[in-house]
Amino acid sequence: MRIVVSGGAGFIGSHLVDRLLGEGHRVVVLDNFITGSRANLAQHDGNDRLCIVEHDISKPIYLAERIDRIYHLASPASPVDYQKLPIQTLKVGALGTHNMLGMAKAHAARILLASTSEVYGDPEVHPQVESYWGHVNPVGPRGCYDEAKRFAEALMVAYRNFHKVDIRIIRIFNTYGPRMRLNDGRVVPAFLSQVLRGEPLTIFGDGSQTRSFCYVSDLVAGMMANMEKGDQDPVNLGNPAELTIRQFAEEFRRLAGSDLPLVEKPLPQDDPRRRRPDITRARTLLGWEPKVGLAEGLAKTLEWARGRVA
Ligand code: NAD
Ligand code: UDP
């Protein structure tokens, strides 16, 4: 197939491109490198089945050759990134999604949106099920990202209803692995660089907030399964193993063989208190569940990060 990946030079996108090329597909990456980089795809230099187009998808783009699938991942994703880039984030969620849907309609291509657990905001339902509408502060620091993704989901559904575009929506929960930018501010890259530099691990607040961490290969497998075998309703993808951030820091330290201290920093406003996916739907619909546990996933990520920290 001929497959477009918006945001294909980012962390998750580049792992998806690895898998798609590995299966023999032709891939067109659309990326403006605002938070991604060409280096994430350097392993494919010289592969004529990969075409990288530097483009801001908030502006229209027309591709002449037939397209079969569109994976729409382009968006800043880390809280530090999207709070630095609030207008770009809102534009790519709205205008970028509109442009990708226009492309899907023109080519009769199936399109998958990489949405997020942030559509649930600071959730009052736990674990989060797809039928939960969420608890989002539109004017808080996370509003630019959460509302962009919520608008993007609504636009996907409008194109399905009005233009019969074949859509997929995945809600991704915290995902980690090699190729995260070590300074992107998310907790895994933050701990990686702190452990490798011998600095204290920073815990925001008292560390009682929870997250559930999914290794990137599991996420990509779920994303591809949903594209080919899923239906048109949203599906959660993530690892349901839930830890407090303090437990996660302790586990991280133990796996890294380090005894660095943990230091508390102020808790950012609107930081969700609890987050854990209910993945019953993904299990039933796709026969998917995560296979890589924290010990294995963090070992691979640490191995990759060693040598990359000055
Ligand atoms: P990332 O920042 O590494 O990748 C995003 C990519 O999109 C980058 O290559 C960036 O340059 C590109 N991009 C951003 N705006 C663009 C634009 N206007 N035009 C073209 N390209 C643009 O982030 P990631 O962690 O790989 O996230 C990928 C997707 O998955 C995002 O849509 C994100 O919202 C979603 N997601 C990720 C997680 C996670 O834990 N990693 C969780 C939930 C949702
Ligand atoms: N966090 C932390 N220390 C850090 C970075 C993040 O304790 O150095 C916390 C953050 O407050 C949040 C969790 O880790 O509760 C996950 O943060 P991340 O930025 O990775 O993503 P989020 O799930 O908040 O979107």
Short mmCIF file of C-alpha atoms and ligand atoms in Angstrom, two decimals:
data_model
loop_
_atom_site.label_atom_id
_atom_site.label_comp_id
_atom_site.label_asym_id
_atom_site.label_seq_id
_atom_site.Cartn_x
_atom_site.Cartn_y
_atom_site.Cartn_z
CA MET A 1 0.00 0.00 0.00
CA ARG A 2 0.96 3.67 -0.28
CA ILE A 3 0.73 5.15 3.20
CA VAL A 4 1.00 8.75 4.43
CA VAL A 5 2.32 9.30 7.96
CA SER A 6 1.92 12.87 9.23
CA GLY A 7 4.39 13.43 12.08
CA GLY A 8 6.43 10.46 10.82
CA ALA A 9 9.74 12.01 11.94
CA GLY A 10 8.63 12.09 15.58
CA PHE A 11 9.03 9.54 18.34
CA ILE A 12 6.02 7.25 17.69
CA GLY A 13 5.79 8.13 14.00
CA SER A 14 9.33 6.96 13.23
CA HIS A 15 8.70 3.57 14.90
CA LEU A 16 5.50 3.24 12.86
CA VAL A 17 7.44 4.05 9.66
CA ASP A 18 10.01 1.35 10.56
CA ARG A 19 7.20 -1.22 10.78
CA LEU A 20 5.38 -0.09 7.63
CA LEU A 21 8.55 -0.16 5.52
CA GLY A 22 9.41 -3.53 7.06
CA GLU A 23 6.10 -4.87 5.75
CA GLY A 24 6.94 -3.69 2.23
CA HIS A 25 4.69 -0.62 2.00
CA ARG A 26 5.53 2.71 0.38
CA VAL A 27 5.54 5.54 2.92
CA VAL A 28 5.23 9.31 2.52
CA VAL A 29 6.18 11.21 5.68
CA LEU A 30 4.78 14.74 6.07
CA ASP A 31 6.59 16.56 8.86
CA ASN A 32 7.76 20.11 9.59
CA PHE A 33 10.29 18.86 12.21
CA ILE A 34 8.88 21.21 14.86
CA THR A 35 9.39 18.53 17.53
CA GLY A 36 10.67 15.66 15.37
CA SER A 37 13.86 15.19 13.39
CA ARG A 38 15.22 13.63 10.22
CA ALA A 39 17.69 11.70 12.37
CA ASN A 40 14.79 9.51 13.58
CA LEU A 41 14.48 8.17 10.02
CA ALA A 42 18.19 8.12 9.07
CA GLN A 43 18.18 4.31 9.20
CA HIS A 44 16.12 4.40 5.96
CA ASP A 45 18.48 6.65 3.97
CA GLY A 46 18.61 5.30 0.43
CA ASN A 47 15.31 3.37 0.73
CA ASP A 48 13.30 4.48 -2.30
CA ARG A 49 10.04 3.31 -0.69
CA LEU A 50 10.32 6.21 1.79
CA CYS A 51 9.64 9.80 0.73
CA ILE A 52 10.07 12.54 3.33
CA VAL A 53 8.29 15.82 2.59
CA GLU A 54 9.07 18.80 4.81
CA HIS A 55 5.65 20.40 5.21
CA ASP A 56 3.48 22.06 7.84
CA ILE A 57 0.24 20.11 7.49
CA SER A 58 -1.75 23.05 8.90
CA LYS A 59 -1.32 24.27 5.30
CA PRO A 60 -2.95 22.28 2.48
CA ILE A 61 -0.95 19.74 0.49
CA TYR A 62 -2.02 17.77 -2.57
CA LEU A 63 -0.36 14.48 -3.46
CA ALA A 64 -0.79 13.26 -7.04
CA GLU A 65 -0.23 9.53 -6.56
CA ARG A 66 -2.91 7.28 -5.06
CA ILE A 67 -2.95 7.01 -1.24
CA ASP A 68 -4.46 3.99 0.58
CA ARG A 69 -3.94 4.85 4.25
CA ILE A 70 -3.21 7.96 6.30
CA TYR A 71 -1.81 7.78 9.83
CA HIS A 72 -2.28 11.29 11.22
CA LEU A 73 0.16 11.75 14.11
CA ALA A 74 1.43 15.30 13.56
CA SER A 75 1.12 17.35 16.76
CA PRO A 76 3.39 18.48 19.56
CA ALA A 77 2.79 15.90 22.28
CA SER A 78 4.80 16.68 25.41
CA PRO A 79 3.23 19.14 27.87
CA VAL A 80 6.38 21.31 27.73
CA ASP A 81 6.26 21.34 23.90
CA TYR A 82 2.58 22.11 23.51
CA GLN A 83 2.63 24.83 26.17
CA LYS A 84 5.52 26.46 24.25
CA LEU A 85 3.65 25.99 20.96
CA PRO A 86 -0.04 26.49 21.87
CA ILE A 87 -1.13 28.08 18.58
CA GLN A 88 0.73 25.55 16.40
CA THR A 89 -0.84 22.79 18.53
CA LEU A 90 -4.38 24.14 18.08
CA LYS A 91 -3.77 24.71 14.37
CA VAL A 92 -2.44 21.24 13.66
CA GLY A 93 -5.32 19.66 15.60
CA ALA A 94 -7.88 21.71 13.69
CA LEU A 95 -6.46 22.80 10.30
CA GLY A 96 -3.98 19.92 10.05
CA THR A 97 -6.70 17.36 10.73
CA HIS A 98 -8.95 19.13 8.22
CA ASN A 99 -6.23 18.91 5.56
CA MET A 100 -5.55 15.24 6.28
CA LEU A 101 -9.29 14.48 6.11
CA GLY A 102 -9.49 16.34 2.79
CA MET A 103 -6.68 14.12 1.52
CA ALA A 104 -8.45 10.99 2.79
CA LYS A 105 -11.66 12.05 1.04
CA ALA A 106 -9.91 12.88 -2.25
CA HIS A 107 -8.10 9.51 -2.35
CA ALA A 108 -10.85 7.42 -0.70
CA ALA A 109 -8.13 6.50 1.81
CA ARG A 110 -8.72 5.20 5.33
CA ILE A 111 -7.45 7.65 7.98
CA LEU A 112 -6.38 7.07 11.59
CA LEU A 113 -6.13 9.92 14.11
CA ALA A 114 -3.61 9.66 16.95
CA SER A 115 -5.78 11.09 19.71
CA THR A 116 -4.91 10.98 23.38
CA SER A 117 -5.93 10.08 26.91
CA GLU A 118 -5.88 13.86 27.46
CA VAL A 119 -9.38 14.00 25.91
CA TYR A 120 -10.44 12.64 29.34
CA GLY A 121 -8.67 15.58 31.05
CA ASP A 122 -8.32 15.12 34.81
CA PRO A 123 -10.67 12.14 34.82
CA GLU A 124 -13.50 11.53 37.28
CA VAL A 125 -14.01 8.00 35.94
CA HIS A 126 -11.28 5.47 36.63
CA PRO A 127 -10.00 3.51 34.78
CA GLN A 128 -10.92 5.49 31.67
CA VAL A 129 -13.39 3.87 29.28
CA GLU A 130 -14.04 5.16 25.77
CA SER A 131 -17.65 6.09 26.64
CA TYR A 132 -16.43 8.64 29.25
CA TRP A 133 -16.71 12.23 27.96
CA GLY A 134 -13.93 13.69 30.04
CA HIS A 135 -13.21 16.52 32.45
CA VAL A 136 -11.18 19.14 30.60
CA ASN A 137 -10.31 22.73 31.50
CA PRO A 138 -10.46 24.54 28.13
CA VAL A 139 -8.65 27.64 29.43
CA GLY A 140 -6.00 25.88 31.52
CA PRO A 141 -2.41 25.19 30.44
CA ARG A 142 -3.36 21.87 28.81
CA GLY A 143 -6.42 23.28 27.01
CA CYS A 144 -4.54 23.96 23.76
CA TYR A 145 -3.70 20.27 23.40
CA ASP A 146 -6.78 18.64 24.91
CA GLU A 147 -9.24 20.78 22.98
CA ALA A 148 -7.27 20.45 19.73
CA LYS A 149 -7.53 16.67 20.00
CA ARG A 150 -11.20 16.80 21.02
CA PHE A 151 -11.93 19.05 18.01
CA ALA A 152 -9.91 16.67 15.79
CA GLU A 153 -12.04 13.72 16.96
CA ALA A 154 -15.24 15.69 16.26
CA LEU A 155 -13.98 16.61 12.77
CA MET A 156 -13.14 12.96 12.04
CA VAL A 157 -16.69 11.97 12.98
CA ALA A 158 -18.18 14.80 10.87
CA TYR A 159 -16.22 13.60 7.80
CA ARG A 160 -17.37 10.05 8.46
CA ASN A 161 -21.01 11.11 8.70
CA PHE A 162 -21.06 13.63 5.85
CA HIS A 163 -18.46 12.32 3.40
CA LYS A 164 -18.38 8.62 4.34
CA VAL A 165 -14.64 8.81 5.01
CA ASP A 166 -13.43 5.58 6.62
CA ILE A 167 -12.03 6.70 9.98
CA ARG A 168 -10.10 5.25 12.94
CA ILE A 169 -9.52 7.07 16.25
CA ILE A 170 -7.04 5.80 18.82
CA ARG A 171 -6.63 7.37 22.26
CA ILE A 172 -3.00 6.85 23.17
CA PHE A 173 -1.98 6.67 26.85
CA ASN A 174 1.57 7.51 28.03
CA THR A 175 3.97 5.80 25.65
CA TYR A 176 7.76 5.67 25.96
CA GLY A 177 10.83 4.23 24.26
CA PRO A 178 13.91 5.10 22.21
CA ARG A 179 13.87 8.36 20.19
CA MET A 180 11.97 10.46 22.72
CA ARG A 181 13.75 13.82 22.80
CA LEU A 182 15.73 13.73 26.03
CA ASN A 183 14.83 17.35 26.80
CA ASP A 184 11.14 17.18 25.88
CA GLY A 185 10.12 17.43 29.56
CA ARG A 186 8.08 14.22 29.71
CA VAL A 187 8.74 12.08 32.73
CA VAL A 188 10.58 9.21 31.01
CA PRO A 189 13.11 11.39 29.13
CA ALA A 190 13.48 13.57 32.25
CA PHE A 191 14.37 10.55 34.42
CA LEU A 192 16.61 9.11 31.68
CA SER A 193 18.72 12.24 31.45
CA GLN A 194 18.80 12.68 35.24
CA VAL A 195 19.95 9.09 35.85
CA LEU A 196 22.58 9.28 33.13
CA ARG A 197 23.88 12.65 34.38
CA GLY A 198 23.84 11.57 38.02
CA GLU A 199 21.28 14.24 39.01
CA PRO A 200 18.35 13.84 41.45
CA LEU A 201 15.10 12.56 39.92
CA THR A 202 12.47 15.31 39.89
CA ILE A 203 9.04 14.33 41.16
CA PHE A 204 6.29 16.87 40.54
CA GLY A 205 4.09 17.35 43.59
CA ASP A 206 4.20 14.54 46.14
CA GLY A 207 4.29 11.93 43.34
CA SER A 208 0.91 10.43 44.28
CA GLN A 209 -0.54 11.08 40.79
CA THR A 210 -0.66 7.94 38.65
CA ARG A 211 0.23 7.02 35.07
CA SER A 212 0.35 3.77 33.09
CA PHE A 213 3.31 3.40 30.72
CA CYS A 214 3.20 1.57 27.38
CA TYR A 215 6.31 0.56 25.41
CA VAL A 216 6.35 1.98 21.89
CA SER A 217 6.45 -1.36 19.99
CA ASP A 218 3.21 -2.43 21.71
CA LEU A 219 1.55 0.88 20.87
CA VAL A 220 2.56 0.68 17.20
CA ALA A 221 1.27 -2.90 16.96
CA GLY A 222 -2.10 -1.75 18.39
CA MET A 223 -2.24 1.24 16.06
CA MET A 224 -1.66 -0.91 12.96
CA ALA A 225 -4.13 -3.56 14.14
CA ASN A 226 -6.76 -0.86 14.64
CA MET A 227 -6.11 0.58 11.17
CA GLU A 228 -6.68 -2.79 9.52
CA LYS A 229 -9.08 -4.60 11.86
CA GLY A 230 -10.72 -1.85 13.94
CA ASP A 231 -14.02 -0.04 13.63
CA GLN A 232 -14.91 3.66 13.43
CA ASP A 233 -15.33 4.34 17.14
CA PRO A 234 -12.51 5.50 19.45
CA VAL A 235 -10.33 2.87 21.08
CA ASN A 236 -7.94 3.26 24.02
CA LEU A 237 -4.38 1.99 23.48
CA GLY A 238 -2.05 1.83 26.43
CA ASN A 239 -0.67 -0.39 29.14
CA PRO A 240 -3.07 -0.74 32.10
CA ALA A 241 -0.25 -1.33 34.64
CA GLU A 242 -0.74 1.75 36.83
CA LEU A 243 1.89 3.26 39.16
CA THR A 244 2.15 6.43 41.18
CA ILE A 245 4.88 8.70 39.84
CA ARG A 246 6.82 8.11 43.07
CA GLN A 247 6.60 4.33 42.57
CA PHE A 248 7.63 4.84 38.96
CA ALA A 249 10.68 6.91 40.02
CA GLU A 250 11.69 4.21 42.52
CA GLU A 251 11.26 1.47 39.94
CA PHE A 252 13.17 3.52 37.36
CA ARG A 253 16.03 4.05 39.80
CA ARG A 254 16.13 0.36 40.70
CA LEU A 255 16.16 -0.78 37.06
CA ALA A 256 18.88 1.77 36.25
CA GLY A 257 20.96 0.46 39.18
CA SER A 258 21.12 3.93 40.71
CA ASP A 259 20.58 5.32 44.22
CA LEU A 260 20.11 8.97 43.24
CA PRO A 261 17.81 10.99 45.52
CA LEU A 262 14.24 11.93 44.58
CA VAL A 263 13.43 15.66 44.87
CA GLU A 264 9.98 17.22 44.84
CA LYS A 265 9.17 20.11 42.47
CA PRO A 266 5.89 22.03 42.23
CA LEU A 267 3.01 20.12 40.66
CA PRO A 268 1.99 21.79 37.37
CA GLN A 269 -1.57 23.17 37.20
CA ASP A 270 -4.22 20.68 35.98
CA ASP A 271 -1.81 17.72 36.06
CA PRO A 272 -4.22 14.73 35.88
CA ARG A 273 -4.44 12.93 39.25
CA ARG A 274 -5.01 9.44 37.88
CA ARG A 275 -4.70 7.83 34.49
CA ARG A 276 -5.14 4.24 33.46
CA PRO A 277 -6.71 2.88 30.28
CA ASP A 278 -9.53 0.38 30.28
CA ILE A 279 -8.41 -1.69 27.26
CA THR A 280 -11.34 -4.12 27.16
CA ARG A 281 -12.40 -2.72 23.78
CA ALA A 282 -8.93 -3.09 22.22
CA ARG A 283 -8.68 -6.65 23.60
CA THR A 284 -12.08 -7.65 22.21
CA LEU A 285 -11.99 -5.77 18.91
CA LEU A 286 -8.34 -6.25 17.96
CA GLY A 287 -7.16 -9.17 20.08
CA TRP A 288 -4.46 -6.72 21.19
CA GLU A 289 -2.75 -6.21 24.48
CA PRO A 290 0.66 -4.93 25.53
CA LYS A 291 3.42 -7.53 25.82
CA VAL A 292 6.42 -5.52 27.01
CA GLY A 293 6.65 -4.95 30.76
CA LEU A 294 8.29 -1.97 32.41
CA ALA A 295 11.56 -3.78 33.22
CA GLU A 296 12.11 -4.85 29.61
CA GLY A 297 10.92 -1.58 28.07
CA LEU A 298 12.94 0.65 30.37
CA ALA A 299 16.05 -1.52 29.87
CA LYS A 300 15.78 -1.03 26.09
CA THR A 301 15.16 2.70 26.50
CA LEU A 302 18.08 3.14 28.91
CA GLU A 303 20.37 1.21 26.58
CA TRP A 304 19.43 3.58 23.75
CA ALA A 305 19.86 6.70 25.90
CA ARG A 306 23.34 5.81 27.18
CA GLY A 307 25.87 7.70 25.08
CA ARG A 308 23.28 10.31 24.07
CA VAL A 309 23.51 12.29 27.30
CA ALA A 310 26.43 14.72 27.48
P1 NAD B 1 6.59 13.87 18.74
O1 NAD B 1 6.61 15.29 19.12
O2 NAD B 1 7.85 13.07 18.87
O3 NAD B 1 6.06 13.69 17.25
C1 NAD B 1 5.17 14.59 16.64
C2 NAD B 1 5.64 14.82 15.22
O4 NAD B 1 4.69 15.68 14.55
C3 NAD B 1 7.00 15.52 15.14
O5 NAD B 1 7.83 14.88 14.19
C4 NAD B 1 6.64 16.94 14.69
O6 NAD B 1 7.70 17.58 14.00
C5 NAD B 1 5.42 16.68 13.83
N1 NAD B 1 4.54 17.86 13.66
C6 NAD B 1 4.00 18.62 14.64
N2 NAD B 1 3.25 19.61 14.10
C7 NAD B 1 3.32 19.45 12.74
C8 NAD B 1 2.76 20.13 11.63
N3 NAD B 1 1.98 21.23 11.78
N4 NAD B 1 3.03 19.69 10.38
C9 NAD B 1 3.80 18.59 10.19
N5 NAD B 1 4.37 17.90 11.20
C10 NAD B 1 4.13 18.33 12.46
O7 NAD B 1 5.42 13.19 19.61
P2 NAD B 1 4.97 11.66 19.77
O8 NAD B 1 5.09 11.32 21.20
O9 NAD B 1 5.62 10.82 18.75
O10 NAD B 1 3.42 11.80 19.46
C11 NAD B 1 2.87 11.44 18.19
C12 NAD B 1 1.36 11.57 18.23
O11 NAD B 1 0.82 10.70 19.22
C13 NAD B 1 0.87 12.97 18.57
O12 NAD B 1 -0.27 13.27 17.79
C14 NAD B 1 0.48 12.87 20.03
O13 NAD B 1 -0.53 13.79 20.35
C15 NAD B 1 0.01 11.43 20.12
N6 NAD B 1 0.14 10.92 21.49
C16 NAD B 1 1.36 10.56 22.00
C17 NAD B 1 1.45 10.09 23.31
C18 NAD B 1 2.76 9.65 23.92
O14 NAD B 1 2.76 9.23 25.09
N7 NAD B 1 3.87 9.67 23.22
C19 NAD B 1 0.29 10.01 24.10
C20 NAD B 1 -0.91 10.42 23.56
C21 NAD B 1 -0.99 10.85 22.24
N1 UDP B 2 6.56 14.40 36.10
C1 UDP B 2 7.43 14.32 37.17
N2 UDP B 2 8.74 14.69 37.00
C2 UDP B 2 9.22 15.12 35.79
C3 UDP B 2 8.34 15.20 34.70
C4 UDP B 2 7.01 14.83 34.89
O1 UDP B 2 7.05 13.92 38.27
O2 UDP B 2 10.43 15.46 35.72
C5 UDP B 2 5.17 13.96 36.29
C6 UDP B 2 4.11 14.91 35.74
O3 UDP B 2 3.74 15.88 36.69
C7 UDP B 2 2.97 13.94 35.44
C8 UDP B 2 3.68 12.63 35.07
O4 UDP B 2 5.01 12.76 35.56
O5 UDP B 2 2.21 13.72 36.62
C9 UDP B 2 3.73 12.38 33.57
O6 UDP B 2 4.18 13.56 32.96
P1 UDP B 2 4.48 13.67 31.39
O7 UDP B 2 4.95 15.06 31.14
O8 UDP B 2 5.35 12.56 30.97
O9 UDP B 2 3.07 13.44 30.66
P2 UDP B 2 1.53 13.65 31.06
O10 UDP B 2 1.05 12.28 31.39
O11 UDP B 2 1.39 14.58 32.22
O12 UDP B 2 0.93 14.21 29.83
#
